[in-house]
Amino acid sequence: GLDQGMSGRLPFGLDIQSRDTASTQVTFTTMDLADPFHPIMDNVNTNAFQGFDATSGVAQAVLNTKSVSSSNVPGACNGFMENGGYFQRLIRSTEDIQDTVLGVCSYFSGGLIVSTIDLATHSERANSTTFPLLGNVLKHKVTPYPDGFGTLGNGLDLTINGDVPELDPSTGAYALRYMKSDATLNFGFTTSTTSSLHADWIIDGPTNWDGSSLANGVTGHSTENSPSMTFCKADLASQTGCAQGEQWVITLMLHTDDGHARTIDITVETNDIYADEFRPEADAVIDIRTDYEDNVQFIGTKTVANADWDVHRIILQGEGDEAELVIHFDASGSQDQDALEGNGIESYEWKVLFDAPYGDNSFDLDGHEFTQTAASDGEWSYKFKNVTVDSTGTTESQIRIELIVYDSAGKFSEKHRMYFVVVPEGFGDEPPELQWNNVALNNTRFIDDNITISGQILSGSEKGEVYVEAAFSQDDLAESSLVKYQLQLQNLWAKSENLSDGDNFELTLDMSSFYTNQSTRQSVYIKYYEGTYPNERWVTIKWIELDLPACQGLEVNPDAQAAGGEFVLDANGDCQWSGAWSYDPTTGEWTDNSQSTDGGDGTAGGIDTMMLIIGGAVLLLIVFGTLMFVRRGGDGEDDFTGMGGAFGANALDPTEQYVQQLIAQGYPEETARSFAAQYVGGGAAQPAAQPAAQPAAQPAAGYDQAIYDQYYQQFVSQGYDAATAAAYAQQYAVQYAQSQQ
């Protein structure tokens, strides 16, 4: 009579409301079997409820459970069992699920069973296999809920693939779970109770547990503790072959042997766009590039949060405030397993912490963040400048770089860490030591065509990265590779292969182009270093000075030099002697081609004393003969004139005479003729205009025959060929005749 304003006469303030009209009664179609797995419902055929009467009426009254009083049901039962209470609705009205037709309330050590169904009239006997409802009610004993048998989030949770689903904070229930097409989900549960539980899984959606289709309003059932299912409603028009946006409601009902129940559920949806089952994973490595590959060294790992993270040493390039090094990082290995294409990463968040010089604590503890979008493909670079070791290199601090990646669903990864120790250029690297075998040549006389630079690497090349270069100019050692290549073709620059400790080297350079007609000094440089351009380290340049004598060491006869002669360079750059004396490069002999008046060594003067005496006697005969011809007059004069013509015809032309003189001095004939043509002024180019040459033994007109013969024989005895001897004899015979006038 609570609905009529009278004092309650039923326990727990039960509010029984009448539904005795045809339009308000609970019928088979408006009945909801909320818990078909409770022991009271054992062997009860649901279809039997529609045969109570012609109108399929099931109950003409309901228990109103809308009361919020703790003294009334459901409050007296600590609330509905779905919310962690002990009031179980077994049958209820679909028009208002808080209108209960059959329910059980556990209360301390006992409880009660409430039914508005006329069980005595409609139930069959207790041993019935189709509808023993009354018998089941009579034999069921209501007991307290076991300890630990709580509800969602309070001693009970549903799991999917081993993980508890996320909660919807607005409802406190599980959030809608998105999944990919053809996703297979493994369901399970966790509970704090130690009591034996029976699981019933109900699926409501387009397909059943076995993948078969379900009609609207029909549910599927599984009694496995951990059922699994592949979700897909076929759709040939879909890119994935599965319809998008299809939902399944998965309900888990757990019962103890005494019928105590808990119910939790979750809704899953096929949605390849929003599906996000996994957290993204961050991964980053150093992008090792050739311009700094020798400046990055792996030195170990550091354990943080049970994970080992790489530690690298960074060796700066440059010195002082200019020292720095830009390192490139690659995080393209980061991924999201939910991604349909690509790696599924939407953004990369880099953070740098503790980047400060060793001993400086003024840095920002929060570090510096750098966010890159997916367009970066995980590429990022950072410039290191601060040295993080003390002056002795024995104590260090570390720079930490962290990476967090985010996927399209907004999930973020665990931190990926990397640690760095920054040291100055040359840290821990010993400079190469070299033994140069040519040091003893410094400030010494050198006359060879080539010089071979040799030596050995003593230490400092542990990795075999030492090189040696040699050149004649320090500037050549700094030239471009193209210029060095041209110098190498001329053997004016050379470079060794990469050398390790104990390796020997030999580099040969051509010295011949540095010899002139003057004594000079020439430097020979070597440069040795570690590494390759532009990262050369420990660059050292040494050199020696060589004394290069004139004409590659040809010894000048002092008398020849005193007579005003000197070495000159011909067109080929070869030394030739120019002066009154002549030099034979084949025999190394010097000859004074001028008249000797000092009574000295006959060989040095070209004609010995005896030859001069004979020459004087012959001269007297010539003078005497001349007087005789003068006295004879007429005919004799004609004869002399004819002789004079003969001598004039046999004399060498000026060009040929100069040619022979140059050949005698060692010039090649071709060069001699070229020089003679220039010297005479083109005379050699017109040989037809000159008198024809006669046999070499005949002097020109105006020469004394005896004197000519003496000179001729003298030059032949010294090794000159007949033509050269004739030319020289003619020249000196004329000089002798002029000296007698």
XYZ file of C-alpha atoms in Angstrom:
741
model
C 0.000 0.000 0.000
C 2.968 2.398 -0.323
C 1.582 3.644 -3.611
C -1.652 4.348 -1.828
C -0.178 6.360 1.019
C -0.474 3.612 3.559
C 2.272 2.328 5.810
C 4.400 -0.300 4.238
C 3.456 -3.777 5.241
C 6.098 -5.680 3.250
C 9.748 -6.056 4.289
C 12.481 -3.751 2.820
C 9.755 -1.312 1.718
C 8.815 -3.421 -1.264
C 6.761 -1.290 -3.656
C 4.515 -3.678 -5.608
C 2.611 -1.882 -8.338
C -0.389 -3.246 -10.197
C -0.271 -3.902 -13.936
C -3.552 -5.775 -14.259
C -4.897 -4.315 -17.442
C -4.281 -5.710 -20.865
C -2.338 -2.616 -21.816
C -0.154 -2.423 -18.733
C 0.562 -6.051 -17.910
C 3.972 -7.523 -18.594
C 3.704 -9.812 -21.551
C 6.086 -12.194 -23.243
C 7.075 -9.460 -25.700
C 7.683 -6.871 -22.982
C 9.503 -9.259 -20.696
C 13.305 -9.023 -20.471
C 15.140 -12.092 -19.237
C 17.969 -10.129 -17.590
C 19.838 -13.117 -16.141
C 19.018 -16.369 -17.904
C 22.065 -18.082 -16.298
C 20.995 -17.795 -12.641
C 20.324 -21.158 -10.883
C 16.641 -20.200 -10.538
C 16.408 -20.273 -14.324
C 17.884 -23.750 -14.672
C 15.878 -25.882 -17.140
C 13.416 -23.015 -17.677
C 12.414 -22.753 -21.321
C 11.947 -19.107 -22.128
C 9.254 -19.829 -24.681
C 7.072 -21.250 -21.957
C 6.387 -17.728 -20.716
C 4.228 -16.923 -23.708
C 1.742 -19.689 -22.935
C 0.403 -18.451 -19.628
C -2.801 -17.182 -21.249
C -4.266 -16.122 -24.543
C -2.745 -12.667 -24.283
C 0.708 -14.035 -23.407
C 0.509 -12.225 -20.114
C 3.376 -12.981 -17.773
C 2.701 -10.773 -14.751
C 0.023 -8.338 -13.660
C 2.205 -6.500 -11.158
C 5.825 -5.292 -10.862
C 8.279 -4.405 -8.129
C 9.124 -0.742 -8.411
C 12.858 -0.327 -7.724
C 13.113 3.416 -8.260
C 13.266 4.200 -4.582
C 16.462 5.901 -3.394
C 15.848 5.118 0.262
C 18.439 2.909 1.869
C 15.597 1.176 3.699
C 13.823 0.130 0.527
C 14.800 -2.221 -2.280
C 17.225 -1.911 -3.904
C 18.911 0.348 -1.332
C 18.329 -2.173 1.440
C 20.263 -4.676 -0.719
C 23.140 -2.235 -1.155
C 21.984 -1.395 -4.714
C 21.796 -3.195 -8.011
C 24.315 -5.974 -8.536
C 25.497 -4.268 -11.797
C 26.693 -1.384 -9.643
C 28.311 -3.514 -6.978
C 25.171 -4.109 -4.877
C 23.370 -7.350 -4.061
C 19.946 -6.968 -5.748
C 19.696 -9.154 -8.845
C 16.950 -8.604 -11.420
C 16.345 -11.916 -13.169
C 13.235 -10.863 -15.132
C 12.200 -7.253 -15.748
C 10.033 -5.144 -18.009
C 11.508 -3.816 -21.200
C 9.249 -0.773 -20.936
C 11.008 0.196 -17.709
C 13.939 -1.952 -16.649
C 13.513 -0.791 -13.063
C 10.177 -2.614 -12.956
C 11.201 -6.044 -11.680
C 9.196 -9.200 -12.220
C 11.561 -11.685 -10.557
C 14.485 -10.674 -8.348
C 16.812 -11.790 -5.552
C 18.142 -9.654 -2.680
C 21.083 -10.753 -0.541
C 20.945 -9.244 2.893
C 23.622 -10.033 5.452
C 23.507 -13.818 6.027
C 20.276 -14.303 4.105
C 17.922 -12.388 1.864
C 14.691 -12.714 -0.076
C 13.279 -13.695 -3.471
C 10.662 -11.393 -5.008
C 8.293 -12.497 -7.798
C 5.134 -10.934 -9.239
C 4.520 -13.993 -11.425
C 1.786 -16.405 -10.303
C 4.287 -19.254 -9.908
C 1.817 -21.656 -8.303
C -0.491 -21.363 -11.275
C 1.907 -21.367 -14.188
C 4.923 -23.338 -13.007
C 5.284 -27.024 -13.649
C 6.514 -29.552 -11.134
C 9.954 -29.221 -9.659
C 11.270 -32.104 -11.730
C 10.086 -30.559 -14.982
C 12.668 -30.147 -17.716
C 10.873 -27.224 -19.373
C 9.440 -24.992 -16.677
C 10.323 -25.960 -13.057
C 10.343 -22.298 -12.021
C 8.513 -22.680 -8.708
C 10.633 -25.612 -7.658
C 13.815 -23.681 -8.469
C 12.664 -20.726 -6.385
C 11.786 -22.918 -3.419
C 15.072 -24.745 -3.354
C 17.302 -21.695 -3.937
C 19.037 -20.469 -0.797
C 20.005 -16.795 -0.700
C 23.494 -16.232 0.780
C 25.836 -13.260 1.135
C 28.102 -12.250 -1.786
C 31.621 -13.622 -1.398
C 34.466 -11.256 -0.521
C 36.295 -9.676 -3.404
C 33.497 -10.263 -5.869
C 33.228 -6.651 -6.864
C 32.280 -4.965 -10.079
C 34.012 -2.994 -12.850
C 37.186 -1.361 -11.612
C 36.595 -2.644 -8.096
C 37.835 -6.196 -7.998
C 36.613 -7.092 -11.483
C 37.781 -6.109 -14.945
C 37.323 -7.319 -18.464
C 40.448 -7.748 -20.616
C 41.036 -7.602 -24.363
C 44.250 -9.094 -25.650
C 45.455 -9.146 -22.079
C 44.891 -5.438 -21.433
C 42.116 -3.764 -19.473
C 40.184 -1.415 -21.781
C 40.218 2.318 -21.209
C 37.405 3.900 -19.218
C 35.109 6.623 -20.425
C 35.473 9.281 -17.698
C 32.040 10.681 -18.476
C 30.244 7.405 -17.708
C 32.673 5.372 -15.637
C 32.072 2.459 -18.027
C 34.443 1.107 -20.624
C 35.023 3.447 -23.571
C 34.061 2.442 -27.086
C 36.808 0.209 -28.416
C 37.800 0.727 -32.064
C 39.359 -2.118 -33.991
C 40.633 -2.778 -37.468
C 38.899 -4.883 -40.075
C 39.340 -8.581 -39.444
C 40.805 -7.834 -36.023
C 40.962 -10.807 -33.690
C 40.259 -9.994 -30.060
C 40.900 -12.304 -27.137
C 38.553 -11.676 -24.216
C 39.134 -12.465 -20.580
C 38.572 -11.117 -17.082
C 40.314 -10.535 -13.783
C 38.723 -10.733 -10.344
C 39.762 -10.373 -6.741
C 37.505 -13.126 -5.396
C 38.722 -16.609 -4.688
C 35.320 -18.165 -5.266
C 34.719 -20.399 -8.242
C 33.064 -18.467 -11.045
C 31.119 -19.468 -14.140
C 31.493 -17.213 -17.181
C 28.826 -16.512 -19.750
C 29.719 -14.264 -22.679
C 26.855 -12.723 -24.639
C 27.463 -11.072 -27.989
C 24.951 -8.766 -29.609
C 25.854 -7.605 -33.103
C 25.943 -8.497 -36.796
C 27.964 -11.702 -36.309
C 28.237 -14.452 -33.725
C 31.293 -15.823 -31.950
C 31.900 -18.232 -34.791
C 31.589 -15.497 -37.433
C 28.126 -16.471 -38.588
C 25.511 -13.775 -39.038
C 23.100 -12.854 -36.239
C 19.578 -11.628 -36.895
C 18.376 -8.468 -35.246
C 17.409 -9.050 -31.626
C 19.264 -12.382 -31.476
C 22.370 -12.754 -29.336
C 25.209 -15.218 -29.284
C 26.479 -17.065 -26.236
C 29.803 -18.621 -25.172
C 30.688 -20.332 -21.913
C 34.466 -20.236 -22.464
C 36.462 -18.406 -19.875
C 38.484 -16.598 -22.591
C 36.705 -16.645 -25.938
C 38.229 -15.037 -29.034
C 36.616 -13.726 -32.176
C 37.548 -12.181 -35.523
C 35.316 -9.215 -36.209
C 34.164 -8.461 -39.719
C 30.828 -7.872 -41.353
C 31.525 -8.542 -45.008
C 31.286 -5.560 -47.311
C 32.716 -5.962 -50.790
C 32.518 -2.223 -51.384
C 34.879 -1.536 -48.503
C 38.605 -1.156 -49.146
C 39.278 -3.663 -46.387
C 36.429 -6.012 -47.287
C 34.735 -5.296 -43.953
C 31.959 -2.826 -43.244
C 33.068 0.188 -41.240
C 31.203 1.438 -38.180
C 29.670 -1.938 -37.279
C 29.337 -2.491 -33.519
C 29.159 -5.511 -31.205
C 28.173 -5.391 -27.528
C 30.129 -7.951 -25.526
C 28.601 -8.741 -22.116
C 30.269 -10.895 -19.462
C 28.078 -12.435 -16.754
C 29.856 -14.164 -13.890
C 28.081 -16.404 -11.350
C 29.138 -18.181 -8.233
C 27.724 -21.590 -7.460
C 25.138 -19.852 -5.236
C 23.955 -17.621 -8.051
C 25.702 -14.382 -7.035
C 26.318 -12.468 -10.236
C 28.302 -9.603 -11.676
C 27.880 -8.176 -15.154
C 30.259 -5.981 -17.173
C 30.190 -5.128 -20.871
C 32.017 -3.285 -23.601
C 31.138 -2.154 -27.112
C 33.582 -2.708 -29.951
C 33.455 -1.147 -33.402
C 35.166 -1.878 -36.701
C 36.814 1.388 -37.676
C 40.144 1.281 -39.486
C 40.599 5.021 -39.109
C 40.079 5.308 -35.358
C 41.339 1.900 -34.357
C 44.328 2.285 -32.072
C 45.251 -0.796 -30.165
C 48.879 -0.031 -29.504
C 50.975 2.764 -28.116
C 53.537 4.044 -30.599
C 57.168 3.089 -30.088
C 59.960 5.669 -30.270
C 63.293 4.752 -31.776
C 66.198 6.989 -32.808
C 69.740 6.475 -34.045
C 72.606 8.751 -34.998
C 72.752 9.321 -38.728
C 76.464 8.653 -39.266
C 77.745 10.830 -42.103
C 81.162 10.993 -43.713
C 81.872 14.536 -42.561
C 81.832 13.495 -38.896
C 81.980 9.695 -38.812
C 85.332 9.840 -36.999
C 83.941 12.274 -34.413
C 81.255 9.966 -32.990
C 82.318 7.054 -30.816
C 80.147 4.506 -29.022
C 81.518 4.154 -25.483
C 78.943 1.961 -23.723
C 75.445 1.899 -22.288
C 73.643 3.393 -19.312
C 70.875 1.524 -17.491
C 67.782 3.572 -16.670
C 64.384 2.092 -15.714
C 65.621 -1.427 -16.449
C 66.588 -0.453 -20.001
C 70.045 0.025 -21.484
C 70.600 3.243 -23.427
C 73.549 4.024 -25.705
C 76.248 6.464 -24.623
C 78.339 8.180 -27.314
C 81.384 10.435 -27.242
C 81.173 13.507 -29.463
C 84.520 15.002 -30.570
C 84.076 18.631 -31.566
C 85.605 20.097 -34.719
C 87.535 23.346 -34.427
C 89.127 25.075 -31.484
C 88.025 27.482 -28.764
C 84.747 29.260 -29.296
C 84.647 28.000 -32.860
C 84.516 24.360 -31.761
C 81.210 22.684 -32.571
C 79.676 19.701 -34.302
C 76.246 19.271 -35.859
C 74.936 15.722 -35.466
C 71.975 14.396 -37.451
C 69.474 11.985 -35.924
C 67.084 9.566 -37.603
C 63.862 8.546 -35.840
C 62.199 7.021 -38.895
C 62.406 3.655 -37.127
C 59.677 4.801 -34.737
C 56.339 3.149 -35.474
C 52.737 2.616 -34.501
C 51.489 -0.930 -35.016
C 48.031 0.459 -35.688
C 49.145 2.330 -38.786
C 47.473 1.329 -42.044
C 50.359 2.837 -44.032
C 53.675 4.430 -43.187
C 54.909 4.334 -39.626
C 51.806 5.988 -38.196
C 53.744 8.692 -36.340
C 52.157 12.134 -36.392
C 54.815 14.095 -34.497
C 58.267 13.758 -32.922
C 59.093 15.533 -29.685
C 62.827 15.869 -28.967
C 64.097 17.143 -25.646
C 67.703 18.044 -24.761
C 68.672 18.122 -21.094
C 71.861 19.073 -19.167
C 73.599 20.650 -22.167
C 76.103 22.873 -20.381
C 79.905 23.053 -19.987
C 81.369 20.770 -17.354
C 80.895 22.302 -13.909
C 78.247 24.809 -15.055
C 74.965 24.298 -13.211
C 73.113 27.292 -14.615
C 71.235 25.315 -17.279
C 67.447 24.942 -17.460
C 66.466 21.723 -15.691
C 63.421 21.387 -17.956
C 65.673 21.257 -20.988
C 64.794 22.423 -24.465
C 62.053 20.866 -26.594
C 61.958 20.616 -30.374
C 58.796 19.319 -32.057
C 58.865 17.957 -35.606
C 55.834 16.994 -37.674
C 55.382 13.789 -39.628
C 56.752 15.639 -42.667
C 60.213 15.509 -41.110
C 60.140 11.690 -41.377
C 61.952 11.619 -38.045
C 65.007 13.579 -39.227
C 66.426 16.078 -36.758
C 69.805 17.672 -36.098
C 71.443 19.216 -33.065
C 74.576 21.325 -32.678
C 76.894 20.304 -29.844
C 79.211 23.029 -28.495
C 79.639 22.522 -24.754
C 82.525 20.353 -23.566
C 81.291 18.082 -20.773
C 84.630 16.766 -19.438
C 87.069 18.439 -17.093
C 90.522 19.592 -18.199
C 92.067 16.242 -17.286
C 89.436 14.246 -19.149
C 88.876 11.985 -16.147
C 85.571 13.429 -14.913
C 82.552 14.013 -17.091
C 78.905 14.993 -17.222
C 76.405 13.779 -19.802
C 73.924 15.413 -22.128
C 70.640 13.520 -22.405
C 68.409 13.555 -25.469
C 64.896 12.131 -25.183
C 62.407 11.320 -27.912
C 58.637 10.862 -27.555
C 56.455 10.132 -30.584
C 52.710 10.608 -30.995
C 50.310 8.636 -33.204
C 47.154 9.757 -34.991
C 45.012 8.778 -32.010
C 46.981 11.048 -29.719
C 48.719 8.216 -27.924
C 52.344 8.806 -27.051
C 55.292 6.492 -26.643
C 57.614 5.783 -23.792
C 60.747 7.939 -23.753
C 63.657 6.890 -25.922
C 66.917 8.080 -24.376
C 70.419 8.765 -25.696
C 73.425 10.044 -23.719
C 76.417 12.064 -24.944
C 79.816 13.049 -23.587
C 81.304 15.980 -25.499
C 85.091 16.387 -25.712
C 87.350 18.866 -27.557
C 89.085 18.138 -30.828
C 92.004 15.765 -30.452
C 90.820 14.412 -27.120
C 92.470 11.097 -26.304
C 94.232 10.980 -29.659
C 98.024 10.877 -29.726
C 99.712 12.806 -32.545
C 101.542 10.655 -35.077
C 105.300 10.300 -34.660
C 107.378 9.949 -37.814
C 110.995 9.078 -38.570
C 112.305 10.950 -41.639
C 115.290 9.248 -43.172
C 116.289 12.256 -45.291
C 116.997 14.673 -42.444
C 120.753 14.114 -42.874
C 120.551 15.709 -46.332
C 119.704 19.082 -44.834
C 122.188 21.793 -45.943
C 124.164 19.346 -48.099
C 125.137 19.406 -51.768
C 122.696 17.480 -53.966
C 123.176 16.651 -57.663
C 120.779 13.742 -58.373
C 117.852 13.900 -60.790
C 115.409 12.518 -58.201
C 115.071 12.607 -54.448
C 113.303 9.788 -52.588
C 111.585 10.825 -49.354
C 111.478 7.845 -47.003
C 110.709 7.095 -43.399
C 108.551 5.161 -40.964
C 105.469 5.821 -38.810
C 106.588 5.255 -35.239
C 103.310 5.782 -33.330
C 100.010 7.649 -33.212
C 98.311 5.830 -36.108
C 96.343 3.201 -34.243
C 93.573 3.216 -36.850
C 95.823 3.431 -39.920
C 94.747 6.948 -40.831
C 98.099 8.725 -41.216
C 99.197 10.147 -44.580
C 102.461 11.693 -45.763
C 102.769 14.245 -48.565
C 105.922 15.648 -50.176
C 106.418 18.739 -52.331
C 108.926 21.484 -53.165
C 106.660 24.284 -51.905
C 104.627 24.593 -48.738
C 101.899 26.245 -50.780
C 101.658 23.127 -52.949
C 100.742 21.126 -49.850
C 97.657 23.308 -49.401
C 96.529 23.257 -53.026
C 93.307 21.725 -54.287
C 93.169 18.096 -55.309
C 93.059 19.154 -58.978
C 96.276 21.181 -58.716
C 97.946 18.411 -56.751
C 97.011 15.969 -59.478
C 98.742 18.133 -62.086
C 101.811 18.400 -59.859
C 101.810 14.645 -59.361
C 101.947 14.107 -63.126
C 105.178 16.122 -63.108
C 106.519 14.276 -60.047
C 106.504 17.557 -58.130
C 104.067 16.309 -55.454
C 103.456 12.865 -53.978
C 101.284 11.294 -51.307
C 101.497 7.991 -49.481
C 98.754 5.465 -48.907
C 97.148 5.383 -45.463
C 99.790 4.298 -42.965
C 99.636 2.491 -39.631
C 102.160 2.288 -36.819
C 105.332 0.624 -38.095
C 104.590 1.197 -41.796
C 107.365 2.497 -44.067
C 106.872 5.000 -46.858
C 108.781 6.193 -49.915
C 107.884 9.212 -52.043
C 109.985 10.181 -55.075
C 110.143 13.709 -56.513
C 111.853 14.980 -59.680
C 114.662 17.479 -58.927
C 115.886 17.981 -62.492
C 113.859 21.111 -63.216
C 115.417 22.992 -60.297
C 119.004 22.923 -61.599
C 120.107 26.102 -63.437
C 123.367 27.680 -64.555
C 123.641 29.175 -61.088
C 124.058 27.571 -57.664
C 120.742 27.619 -55.746
C 119.069 26.276 -52.599
C 115.884 24.254 -52.814
C 113.502 23.302 -49.999
C 111.872 19.865 -49.814
C 108.745 19.714 -47.634
C 106.844 16.855 -46.060
C 103.454 17.077 -44.442
C 102.045 14.303 -42.296
C 98.690 14.197 -40.602
C 95.850 11.984 -39.422
C 92.476 11.779 -41.140
C 91.314 13.033 -44.511
C 90.347 16.413 -45.905
C 88.663 18.463 -44.532
C 89.115 16.703 -41.174
C 92.891 16.523 -41.070
C 94.268 16.314 -37.523
C 97.722 16.726 -36.049
C 99.015 18.401 -39.213
C 102.825 18.690 -39.118
C 105.061 20.208 -41.812
C 108.832 19.730 -41.905
C 111.454 20.508 -44.506
C 115.107 20.290 -45.467
C 117.277 22.662 -47.531
C 119.402 21.262 -50.367
C 122.318 23.047 -52.036
C 121.983 22.624 -55.798
C 125.237 23.418 -57.663
C 125.198 25.122 -61.053
C 124.457 22.825 -63.955
C 123.827 19.866 -61.624
C 127.398 19.835 -60.326
C 129.490 20.506 -63.425
C 132.926 21.734 -62.264
C 134.067 24.942 -63.992
C 137.706 25.257 -65.029
C 138.987 28.297 -63.087
C 140.931 29.539 -66.108
C 137.849 29.242 -68.302
C 135.849 31.198 -65.760
C 138.655 33.769 -65.407
C 138.626 34.224 -69.168
C 135.082 35.583 -68.843
C 133.165 32.438 -69.758
C 130.017 31.131 -68.117
C 127.376 28.450 -68.371
C 124.231 29.446 -70.209
C 120.942 27.572 -70.620
C 119.920 26.486 -74.088
C 116.349 26.204 -75.322
C 115.995 22.816 -73.615
C 117.154 24.179 -70.293
C 120.485 22.359 -70.555
C 123.737 23.965 -69.493
C 126.092 25.046 -72.303
C 129.451 26.828 -71.809
C 129.784 30.230 -73.453
C 133.221 31.848 -73.733
C 136.726 31.626 -75.163
C 137.077 28.174 -73.714
C 135.075 25.153 -74.749
C 133.765 22.207 -72.704
C 133.269 18.655 -73.936
C 130.397 17.129 -71.844
C 131.339 13.661 -73.099
C 134.952 13.679 -71.928
C 134.685 16.447 -69.355
C 137.687 18.244 -70.901
C 138.116 22.014 -71.104
C 139.945 23.668 -74.013
C 141.315 27.208 -74.294
C 140.469 28.275 -77.811
C 142.322 31.589 -77.555
C 146.083 32.067 -78.359
C 148.291 31.048 -75.442
C 151.028 33.584 -74.512
C 151.923 32.540 -71.022
C 154.388 29.735 -71.944
C 152.452 27.481 -69.704
C 151.190 24.005 -70.235
C 150.839 23.371 -73.967
C 147.859 21.192 -73.554
C 145.953 23.882 -71.696
C 146.717 26.472 -74.398
C 145.832 24.220 -77.302
C 149.299 24.450 -79.101
C 152.595 23.376 -77.433
C 155.889 25.325 -77.632
C 157.372 23.153 -80.335
C 154.439 23.819 -82.589
C 154.895 27.563 -82.096
C 158.596 27.313 -83.116
C 157.672 25.358 -86.203
C 154.962 27.890 -86.942
C 157.467 30.741 -86.732
C 159.839 29.006 -89.133
C 157.082 28.373 -91.601
C 156.060 32.022 -91.281
C 159.594 33.103 -92.288
C 159.400 30.862 -95.343
C 156.066 32.369 -96.269
C 157.436 35.909 -95.966
C 160.455 34.952 -98.074
C 158.261 33.334 -100.668
C 156.051 36.373 -100.789
C 159.013 38.629 -101.581
C 160.028 36.288 -104.371
C 156.569 36.463 -105.891
C 156.611 40.265 -105.697
C 159.938 40.410 -107.542
C 158.718 38.088 -110.271
C 155.853 40.496 -111.121
C 153.279 39.884 -113.873
C 152.754 36.146 -114.189
C 153.387 35.478 -110.552
C 150.877 38.072 -109.642
C 148.262 36.366 -111.760
C 149.028 33.030 -110.160
C 148.683 34.479 -106.632
C 145.458 36.075 -107.557
C 144.112 32.744 -108.714
C 145.251 31.167 -105.488
C 143.492 33.857 -103.523
C 140.298 33.115 -105.384
C 140.635 29.454 -104.607
C 141.015 30.108 -100.900
C 138.023 32.438 -100.928
C 135.882 29.800 -102.606
C 136.789 27.114 -100.083
C 136.072 29.190 -96.928
C 133.055 28.213 -94.777
C 130.023 30.526 -94.970
C 129.233 32.367 -91.662
C 126.113 30.292 -90.863
C 127.840 26.963 -91.351
C 130.850 28.156 -89.407
C 128.621 29.099 -86.420
C 126.739 25.840 -86.699
C 129.952 23.854 -86.480
C 131.136 25.893 -83.535
C 127.891 25.211 -81.588
C 128.013 21.507 -82.425
C 131.561 21.417 -81.135
C 130.302 22.934 -77.849
C 127.830 20.092 -77.408
C 124.634 21.492 -78.906
C 122.441 19.160 -80.955
C 122.776 19.910 -84.687
C 119.131 20.953 -85.006
C 119.471 23.412 -82.122
C 122.813 24.662 -83.443
C 121.369 25.447 -86.846
C 118.396 27.240 -85.291
C 120.687 29.409 -83.156
C 123.016 30.051 -86.123
C 120.161 31.212 -88.316
C 119.127 33.729 -85.675
C 122.688 34.842 -84.980
C 123.825 35.375 -88.581
C 120.543 36.983 -89.512
C 119.076 34.503 -91.918
C 122.253 33.589 -93.707
C 121.738 29.903 -93.054
C 118.312 30.070 -94.616
C 119.810 30.942 -98.025
C 122.591 28.416 -98.570
C 122.362 28.807 -102.359
C 123.772 32.364 -102.160
C 126.913 31.184 -100.405
C 129.977 29.728 -102.054
C 130.099 25.977 -102.109
C 132.217 24.396 -99.389
C 135.465 22.630 -100.389
C 137.258 19.798 -98.637
C 137.858 20.572 -94.960
C 141.616 20.572 -95.299
C 141.667 23.691 -97.554
C 141.876 27.178 -95.919
C 140.193 30.319 -97.284
C 142.118 33.079 -99.076
C 144.359 35.169 -96.837
C 145.220 32.301 -94.565
C 148.681 30.967 -94.083
C 148.564 27.320 -95.222
C 151.067 26.089 -92.687
C 149.372 27.820 -89.787
C 145.997 26.499 -90.934
C 147.360 22.937 -91.140
C 148.802 23.148 -87.651
C 145.492 24.287 -86.203
C 143.610 21.692 -88.171
C 145.765 18.785 -86.958
C 145.617 20.071 -83.395
C 141.776 20.063 -83.340
C 141.597 16.663 -84.994
C 143.955 15.253 -82.349
C 141.637 16.623 -79.654
C 138.752 14.585 -81.023
C 136.911 17.107 -83.195
C 135.437 15.863 -86.446
C 136.932 17.083 -89.739
C 134.316 19.760 -90.438
C 134.505 21.231 -86.922
C 138.304 21.088 -86.916
C 138.399 22.887 -90.305
C 136.074 25.620 -89.087
C 138.081 26.233 -85.920
C 141.410 26.067 -87.816
C 140.173 28.664 -90.277
C 139.028 30.976 -87.470
C 142.303 30.853 -85.573
C 144.406 31.050 -88.741
C 142.741 34.372 -89.567
C 143.337 35.637 -86.020
C 147.002 34.643 -86.284
C 147.405 36.394 -89.620
C 145.823 39.589 -88.228
C 148.149 39.531 -85.229
C 151.184 39.548 -87.595
C 150.145 42.675 -89.451
